[in-house]
Coordinates of C-alpha atoms and ligand atoms in Angstrom, one line a residue:
X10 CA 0.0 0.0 0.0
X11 CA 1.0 3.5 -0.9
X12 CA 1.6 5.7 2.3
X13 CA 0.6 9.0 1.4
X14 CA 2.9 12.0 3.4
X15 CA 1.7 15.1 4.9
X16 CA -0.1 17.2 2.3
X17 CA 2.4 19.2 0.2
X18 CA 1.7 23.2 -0.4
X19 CA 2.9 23.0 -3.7
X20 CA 1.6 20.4 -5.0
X21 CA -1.8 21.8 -3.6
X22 CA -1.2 25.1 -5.1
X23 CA -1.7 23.0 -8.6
X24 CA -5.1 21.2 -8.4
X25 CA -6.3 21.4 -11.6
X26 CA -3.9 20.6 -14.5
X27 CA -6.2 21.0 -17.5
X28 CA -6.8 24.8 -16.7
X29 CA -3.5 25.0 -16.2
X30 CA -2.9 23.8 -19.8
X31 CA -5.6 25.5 -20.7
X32 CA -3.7 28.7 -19.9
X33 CA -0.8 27.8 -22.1
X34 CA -2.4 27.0 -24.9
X35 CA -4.0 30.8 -24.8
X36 CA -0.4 32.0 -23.9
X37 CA 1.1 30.3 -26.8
X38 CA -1.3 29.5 -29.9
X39 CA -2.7 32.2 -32.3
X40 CA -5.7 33.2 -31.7
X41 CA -8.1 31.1 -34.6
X42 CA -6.0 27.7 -32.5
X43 CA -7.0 29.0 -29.1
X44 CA -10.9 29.5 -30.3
X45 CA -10.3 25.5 -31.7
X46 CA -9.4 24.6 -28.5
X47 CA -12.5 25.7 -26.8
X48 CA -15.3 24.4 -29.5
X49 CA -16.4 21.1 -28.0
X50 CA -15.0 17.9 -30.4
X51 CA -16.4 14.6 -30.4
X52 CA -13.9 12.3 -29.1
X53 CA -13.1 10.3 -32.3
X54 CA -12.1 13.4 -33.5
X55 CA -10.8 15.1 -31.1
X56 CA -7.0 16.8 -32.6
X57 CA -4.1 14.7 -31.4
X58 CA -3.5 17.8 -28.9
X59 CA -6.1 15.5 -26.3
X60 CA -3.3 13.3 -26.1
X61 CA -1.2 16.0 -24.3
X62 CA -3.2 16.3 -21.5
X63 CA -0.5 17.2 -18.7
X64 CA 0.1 14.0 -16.6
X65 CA -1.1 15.4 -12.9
X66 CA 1.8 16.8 -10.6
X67 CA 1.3 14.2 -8.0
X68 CA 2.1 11.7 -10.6
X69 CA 5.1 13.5 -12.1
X70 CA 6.8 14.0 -8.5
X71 CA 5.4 10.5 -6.5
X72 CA 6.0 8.0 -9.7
X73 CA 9.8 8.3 -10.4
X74 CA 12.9 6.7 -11.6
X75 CA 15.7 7.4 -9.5
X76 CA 17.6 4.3 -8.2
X77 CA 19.7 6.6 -6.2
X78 CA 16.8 6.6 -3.9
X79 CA 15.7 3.3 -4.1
X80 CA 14.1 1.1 -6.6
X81 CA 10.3 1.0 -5.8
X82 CA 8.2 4.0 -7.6
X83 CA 7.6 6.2 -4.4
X84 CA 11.0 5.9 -2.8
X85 CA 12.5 9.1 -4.4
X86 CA 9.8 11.1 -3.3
X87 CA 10.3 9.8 0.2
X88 CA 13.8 9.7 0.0
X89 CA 15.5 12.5 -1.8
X90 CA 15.2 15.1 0.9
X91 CA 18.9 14.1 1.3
X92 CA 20.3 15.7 -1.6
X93 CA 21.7 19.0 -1.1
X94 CA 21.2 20.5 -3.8
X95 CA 23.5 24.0 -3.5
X96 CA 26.5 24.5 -3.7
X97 CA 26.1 22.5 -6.4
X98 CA 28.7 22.4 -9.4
X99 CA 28.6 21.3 -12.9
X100 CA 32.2 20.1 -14.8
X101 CA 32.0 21.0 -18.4
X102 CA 35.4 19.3 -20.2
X103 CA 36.6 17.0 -22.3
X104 CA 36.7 18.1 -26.0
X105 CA 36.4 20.7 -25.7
X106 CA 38.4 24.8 -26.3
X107 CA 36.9 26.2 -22.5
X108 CA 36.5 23.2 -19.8
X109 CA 35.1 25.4 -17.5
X110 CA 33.2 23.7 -14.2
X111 CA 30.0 25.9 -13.4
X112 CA 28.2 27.0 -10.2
X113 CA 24.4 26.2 -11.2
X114 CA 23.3 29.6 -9.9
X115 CA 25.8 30.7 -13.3
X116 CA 24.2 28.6 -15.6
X117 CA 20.5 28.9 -14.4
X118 CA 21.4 32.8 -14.9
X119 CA 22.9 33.0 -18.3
X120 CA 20.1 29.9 -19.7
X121 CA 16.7 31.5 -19.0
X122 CA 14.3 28.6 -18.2
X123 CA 11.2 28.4 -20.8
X124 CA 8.6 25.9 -20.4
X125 CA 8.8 22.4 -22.7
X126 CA 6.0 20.3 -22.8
X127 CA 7.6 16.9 -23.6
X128 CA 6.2 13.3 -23.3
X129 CA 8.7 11.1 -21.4
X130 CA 8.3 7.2 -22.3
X131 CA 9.7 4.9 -19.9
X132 CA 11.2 1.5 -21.3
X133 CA 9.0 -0.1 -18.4
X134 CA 6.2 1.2 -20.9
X135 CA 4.7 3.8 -19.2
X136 CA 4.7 7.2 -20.1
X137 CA 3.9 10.9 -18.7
X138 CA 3.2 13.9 -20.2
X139 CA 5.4 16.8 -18.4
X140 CA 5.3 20.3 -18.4
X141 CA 9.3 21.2 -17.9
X142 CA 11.6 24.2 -17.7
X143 CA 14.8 24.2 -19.1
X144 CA 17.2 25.5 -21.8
X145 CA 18.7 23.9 -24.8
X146 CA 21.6 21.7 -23.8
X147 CA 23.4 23.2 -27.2
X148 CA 23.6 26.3 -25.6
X149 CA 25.5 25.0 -22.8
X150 CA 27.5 23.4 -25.1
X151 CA 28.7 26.3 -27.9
X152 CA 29.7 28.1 -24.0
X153 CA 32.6 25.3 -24.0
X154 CA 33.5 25.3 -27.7
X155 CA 33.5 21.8 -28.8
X156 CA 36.8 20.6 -30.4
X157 CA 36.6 19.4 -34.1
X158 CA 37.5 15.7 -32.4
X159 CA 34.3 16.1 -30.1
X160 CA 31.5 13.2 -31.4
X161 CA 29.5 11.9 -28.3
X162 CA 28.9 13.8 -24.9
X163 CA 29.0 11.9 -21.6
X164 CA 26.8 13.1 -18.7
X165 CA 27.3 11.9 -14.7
X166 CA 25.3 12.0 -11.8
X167 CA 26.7 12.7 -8.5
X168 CA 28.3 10.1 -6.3
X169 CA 27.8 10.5 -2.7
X170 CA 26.3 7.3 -1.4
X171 CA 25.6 10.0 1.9
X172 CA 23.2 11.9 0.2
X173 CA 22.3 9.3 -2.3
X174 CA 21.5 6.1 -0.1
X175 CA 20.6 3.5 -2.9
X176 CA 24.0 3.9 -3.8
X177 CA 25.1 1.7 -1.0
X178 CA 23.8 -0.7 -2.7
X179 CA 25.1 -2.1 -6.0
X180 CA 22.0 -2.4 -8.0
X181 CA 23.5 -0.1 -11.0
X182 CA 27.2 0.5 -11.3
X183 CA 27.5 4.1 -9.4
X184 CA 27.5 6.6 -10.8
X185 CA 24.8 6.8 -13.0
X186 CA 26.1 7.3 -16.3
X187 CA 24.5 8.0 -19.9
X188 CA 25.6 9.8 -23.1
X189 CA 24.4 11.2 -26.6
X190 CA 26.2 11.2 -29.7
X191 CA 27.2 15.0 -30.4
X192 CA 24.1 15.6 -33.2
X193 CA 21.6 14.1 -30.6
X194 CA 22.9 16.4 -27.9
X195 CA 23.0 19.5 -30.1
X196 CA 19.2 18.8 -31.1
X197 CA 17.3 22.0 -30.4
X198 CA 14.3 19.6 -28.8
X199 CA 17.4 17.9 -26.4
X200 CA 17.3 20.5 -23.0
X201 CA 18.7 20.8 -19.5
X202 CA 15.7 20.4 -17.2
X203 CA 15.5 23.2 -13.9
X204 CA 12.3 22.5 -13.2
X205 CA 8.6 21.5 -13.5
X206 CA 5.2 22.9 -13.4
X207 CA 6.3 26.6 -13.5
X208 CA 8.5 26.0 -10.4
X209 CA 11.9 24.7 -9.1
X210 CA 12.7 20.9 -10.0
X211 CA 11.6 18.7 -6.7
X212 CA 15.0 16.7 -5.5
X213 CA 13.6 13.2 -6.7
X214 CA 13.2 14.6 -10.5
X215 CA 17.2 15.1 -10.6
X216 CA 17.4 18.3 -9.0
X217 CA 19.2 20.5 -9.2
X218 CA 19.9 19.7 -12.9
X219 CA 18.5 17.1 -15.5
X220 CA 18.6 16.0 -18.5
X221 CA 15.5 15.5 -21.1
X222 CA 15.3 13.9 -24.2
X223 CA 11.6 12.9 -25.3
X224 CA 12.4 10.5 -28.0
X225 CA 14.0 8.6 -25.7
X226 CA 13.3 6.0 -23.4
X227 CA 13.4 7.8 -20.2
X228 CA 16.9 6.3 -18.7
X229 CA 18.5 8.1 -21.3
X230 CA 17.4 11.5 -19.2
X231 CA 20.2 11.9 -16.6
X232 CA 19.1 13.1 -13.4
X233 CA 21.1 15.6 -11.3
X234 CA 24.0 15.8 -13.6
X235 CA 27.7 16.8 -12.1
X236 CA 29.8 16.4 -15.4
X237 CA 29.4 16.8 -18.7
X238 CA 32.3 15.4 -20.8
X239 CA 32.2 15.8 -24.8
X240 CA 34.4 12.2 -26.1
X241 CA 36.2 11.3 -29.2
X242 CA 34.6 7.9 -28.8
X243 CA 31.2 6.5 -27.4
X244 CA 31.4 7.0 -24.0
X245 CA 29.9 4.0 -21.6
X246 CA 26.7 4.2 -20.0
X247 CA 25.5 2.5 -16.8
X248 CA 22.1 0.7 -18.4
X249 CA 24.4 -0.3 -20.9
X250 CA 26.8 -1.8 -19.2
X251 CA 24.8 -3.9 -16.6
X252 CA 22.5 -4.8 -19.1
X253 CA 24.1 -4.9 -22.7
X254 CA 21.6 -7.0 -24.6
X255 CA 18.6 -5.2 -23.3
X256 CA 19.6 -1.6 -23.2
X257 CA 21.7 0.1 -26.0
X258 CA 23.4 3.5 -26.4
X259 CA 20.3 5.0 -28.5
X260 CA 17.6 3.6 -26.6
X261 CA 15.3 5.6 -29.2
X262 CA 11.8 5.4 -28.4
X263 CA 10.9 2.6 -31.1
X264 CA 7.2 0.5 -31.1
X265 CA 9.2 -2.0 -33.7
X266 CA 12.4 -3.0 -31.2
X267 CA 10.6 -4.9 -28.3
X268 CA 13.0 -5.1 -25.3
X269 CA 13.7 -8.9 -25.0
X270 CA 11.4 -9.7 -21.8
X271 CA 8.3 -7.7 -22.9
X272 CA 7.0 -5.5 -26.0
X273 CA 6.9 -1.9 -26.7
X274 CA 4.1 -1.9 -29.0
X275 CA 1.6 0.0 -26.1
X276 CA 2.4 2.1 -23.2
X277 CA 0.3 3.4 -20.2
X278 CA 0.1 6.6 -19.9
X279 CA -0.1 8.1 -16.3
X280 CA -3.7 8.9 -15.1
X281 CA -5.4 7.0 -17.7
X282 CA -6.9 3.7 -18.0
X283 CA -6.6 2.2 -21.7
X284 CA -3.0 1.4 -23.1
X285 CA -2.2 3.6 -25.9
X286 CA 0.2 2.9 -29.1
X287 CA 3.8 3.8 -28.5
X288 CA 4.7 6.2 -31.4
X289 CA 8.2 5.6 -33.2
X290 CA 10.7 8.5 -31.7
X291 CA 7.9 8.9 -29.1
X292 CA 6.1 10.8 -31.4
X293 CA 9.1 13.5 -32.7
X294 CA 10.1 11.3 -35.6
X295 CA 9.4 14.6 -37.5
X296 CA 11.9 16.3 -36.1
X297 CA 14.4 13.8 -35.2
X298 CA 14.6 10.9 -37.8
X299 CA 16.7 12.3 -40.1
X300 CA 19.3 12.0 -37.1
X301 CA 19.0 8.4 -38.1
X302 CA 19.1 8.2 -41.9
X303 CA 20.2 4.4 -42.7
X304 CA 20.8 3.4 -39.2
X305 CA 19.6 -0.4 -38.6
X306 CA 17.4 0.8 -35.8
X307 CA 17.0 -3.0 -34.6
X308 CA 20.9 -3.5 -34.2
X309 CA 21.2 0.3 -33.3
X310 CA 18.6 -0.2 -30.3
Ligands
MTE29 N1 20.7 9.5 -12.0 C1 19.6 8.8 -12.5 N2 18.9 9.3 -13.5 C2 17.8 8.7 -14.0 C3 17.4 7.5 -13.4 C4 18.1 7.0 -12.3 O1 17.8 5.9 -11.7 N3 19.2 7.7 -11.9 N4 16.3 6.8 -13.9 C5 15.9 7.1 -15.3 C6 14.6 6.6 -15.8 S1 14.6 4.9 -16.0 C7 13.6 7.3 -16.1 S2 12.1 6.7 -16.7 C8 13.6 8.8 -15.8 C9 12.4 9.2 -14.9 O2 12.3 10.6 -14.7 P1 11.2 11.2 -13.8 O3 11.2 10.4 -12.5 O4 11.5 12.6 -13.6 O5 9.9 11.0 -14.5 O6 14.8 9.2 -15.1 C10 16.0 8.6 -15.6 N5 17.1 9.3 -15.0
MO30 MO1 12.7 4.5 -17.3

């Protein structure tokens, strides 16, 4: 059974996600899409927007992937108080002209936040829909200068088995490791996550700093990064390596490429009851396939 803590005041603040979507769609769309949005639609024609109905805040914060607080669902959220979260540093180096390690407060200041609405698909098949902040990780990136030999970009969690107790434990080699190859990482869709919701990222969504990259399964989205190194070579990456035949380095978002103990036709999205197709690239194949061009996306996985 699920033991529900005290009530939080933020999370109480948001009670009603669909107005708050609502708000952003008058915010952001033209005027003729906002009227659209209000005329009542039939739901077998409803526009494909339905489907991007925010995933509710008490799911995006109390359903998490973070083995650094444990493995079950709600152990982050109980658990990542620990994580202290300033000072907090992040190590950009490698191949790069200007290694230069930053204070977060630096990069938060020169990256204004803006708000991303993403889907994030896990490989478990389920899947949220999240309303992020964050900036472009390219223009983190063009700060350092990439060298000419610079191809793939390797992103580290912390390691402090202190602050992160599920790191006593050897259920993933520590620390949590993933990477991109450089085109993937300079993708204007690939950002650095600061928070959710319209407010600071909560500890057990890989605060202070995160990675997000929708049209990928979700391990690929780093959580509370400490280094970012750009590599001649493909850098290694902790799924990977404890798990070679079932997690790759692309780990695109692909309805074709079942994992080997289960399928990834259908996922279940947050909140709702029926399974829904999984969508190749989780839905960006518009933007991101041509990343892919002649790739064997079965060997590639
Ligand atoms: N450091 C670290 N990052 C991580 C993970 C993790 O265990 N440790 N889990 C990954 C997985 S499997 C998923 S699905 C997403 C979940 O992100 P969310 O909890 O913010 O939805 O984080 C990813 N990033
Ligand atoms: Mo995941």
């Amino acid at each position: 059974m699920l033991i529900r803590s005290a009530p939080d005041i933020r999370s109480s603040e948001i009670t009603d996600e669909s107005l708050y979507w609502n708000r952003r769609k008058f915010i952001g769309a033209s005027a003729g899409a906002a009227l659209a949005a209000l005329m009542p639609v039939a739901p077998s024609v409803r526009p494909k927007r339905q489907d991007e109905k925010l995933t509710s805040y008490d799911d995006v914060t109390g359903y998490n992937n973070f083995y650094e607080f444990g493995v079950a669902k709600d152990d982050p959220k109980r658990n990542a108080h620990t994580l202290r979260t300033r000072p907090w540093t992040v190590a950009v180096e490698g191949e790069v002209h200007k290694p230069k390690v930053f204070d977060i407060d630096e990069i938060l200041k020169k990256h204004p936040s803006e708000e991303r609405v993403y889907r994030l698909r896990c490989v478990e098949a389920w899947s949220m829909v999240i309303p992020w902040m964050g900036f472009s990780l390219s223009s983190l990136l063009k700060e350092v200068e990439p060298t000419s030999q610079a191809k793939y970009v390797q992103f580290v969690t912390l390691h402090d088995p202190e602050q992160m107790p599920g790191q006593r434990r050897a259920v993933l080699p520590w620390p949590y490791m993933e990477g991109l190859r450089l085109d993937e990482a300079m993708h204007p869709l690939t950002i650095l996550a600061t928070g959710l919701y319209g407010e600071v990222l909560p500890n057990q969504n890989g605060a202070p700093i995160r990675l997000v990259v929708p049209w990928k399964y979700g391990f690929k989205s780093i959580k509370s990064i400490v280094m970012i190194r750009l590599t001649e070579q493909e850098p290694p990456t902790s799924w990977n390596q404890v798990l070679p035949h079932e997690y790759g380095f692309y780990a695109n978002v692909n309805p074709d490429v079942d994992h080997p103990r289960w399928s990834q036709k259908r996922e279940r999205r947050l909140g709702r009851f029926r399974k829904q197709e999984t969508l190749l690239f989780n839905g960006y194949a518009d933007q991101v396939s041509h990343l892919y061009a002649g790739m064997d996306l079965a060997r590639y996985y």
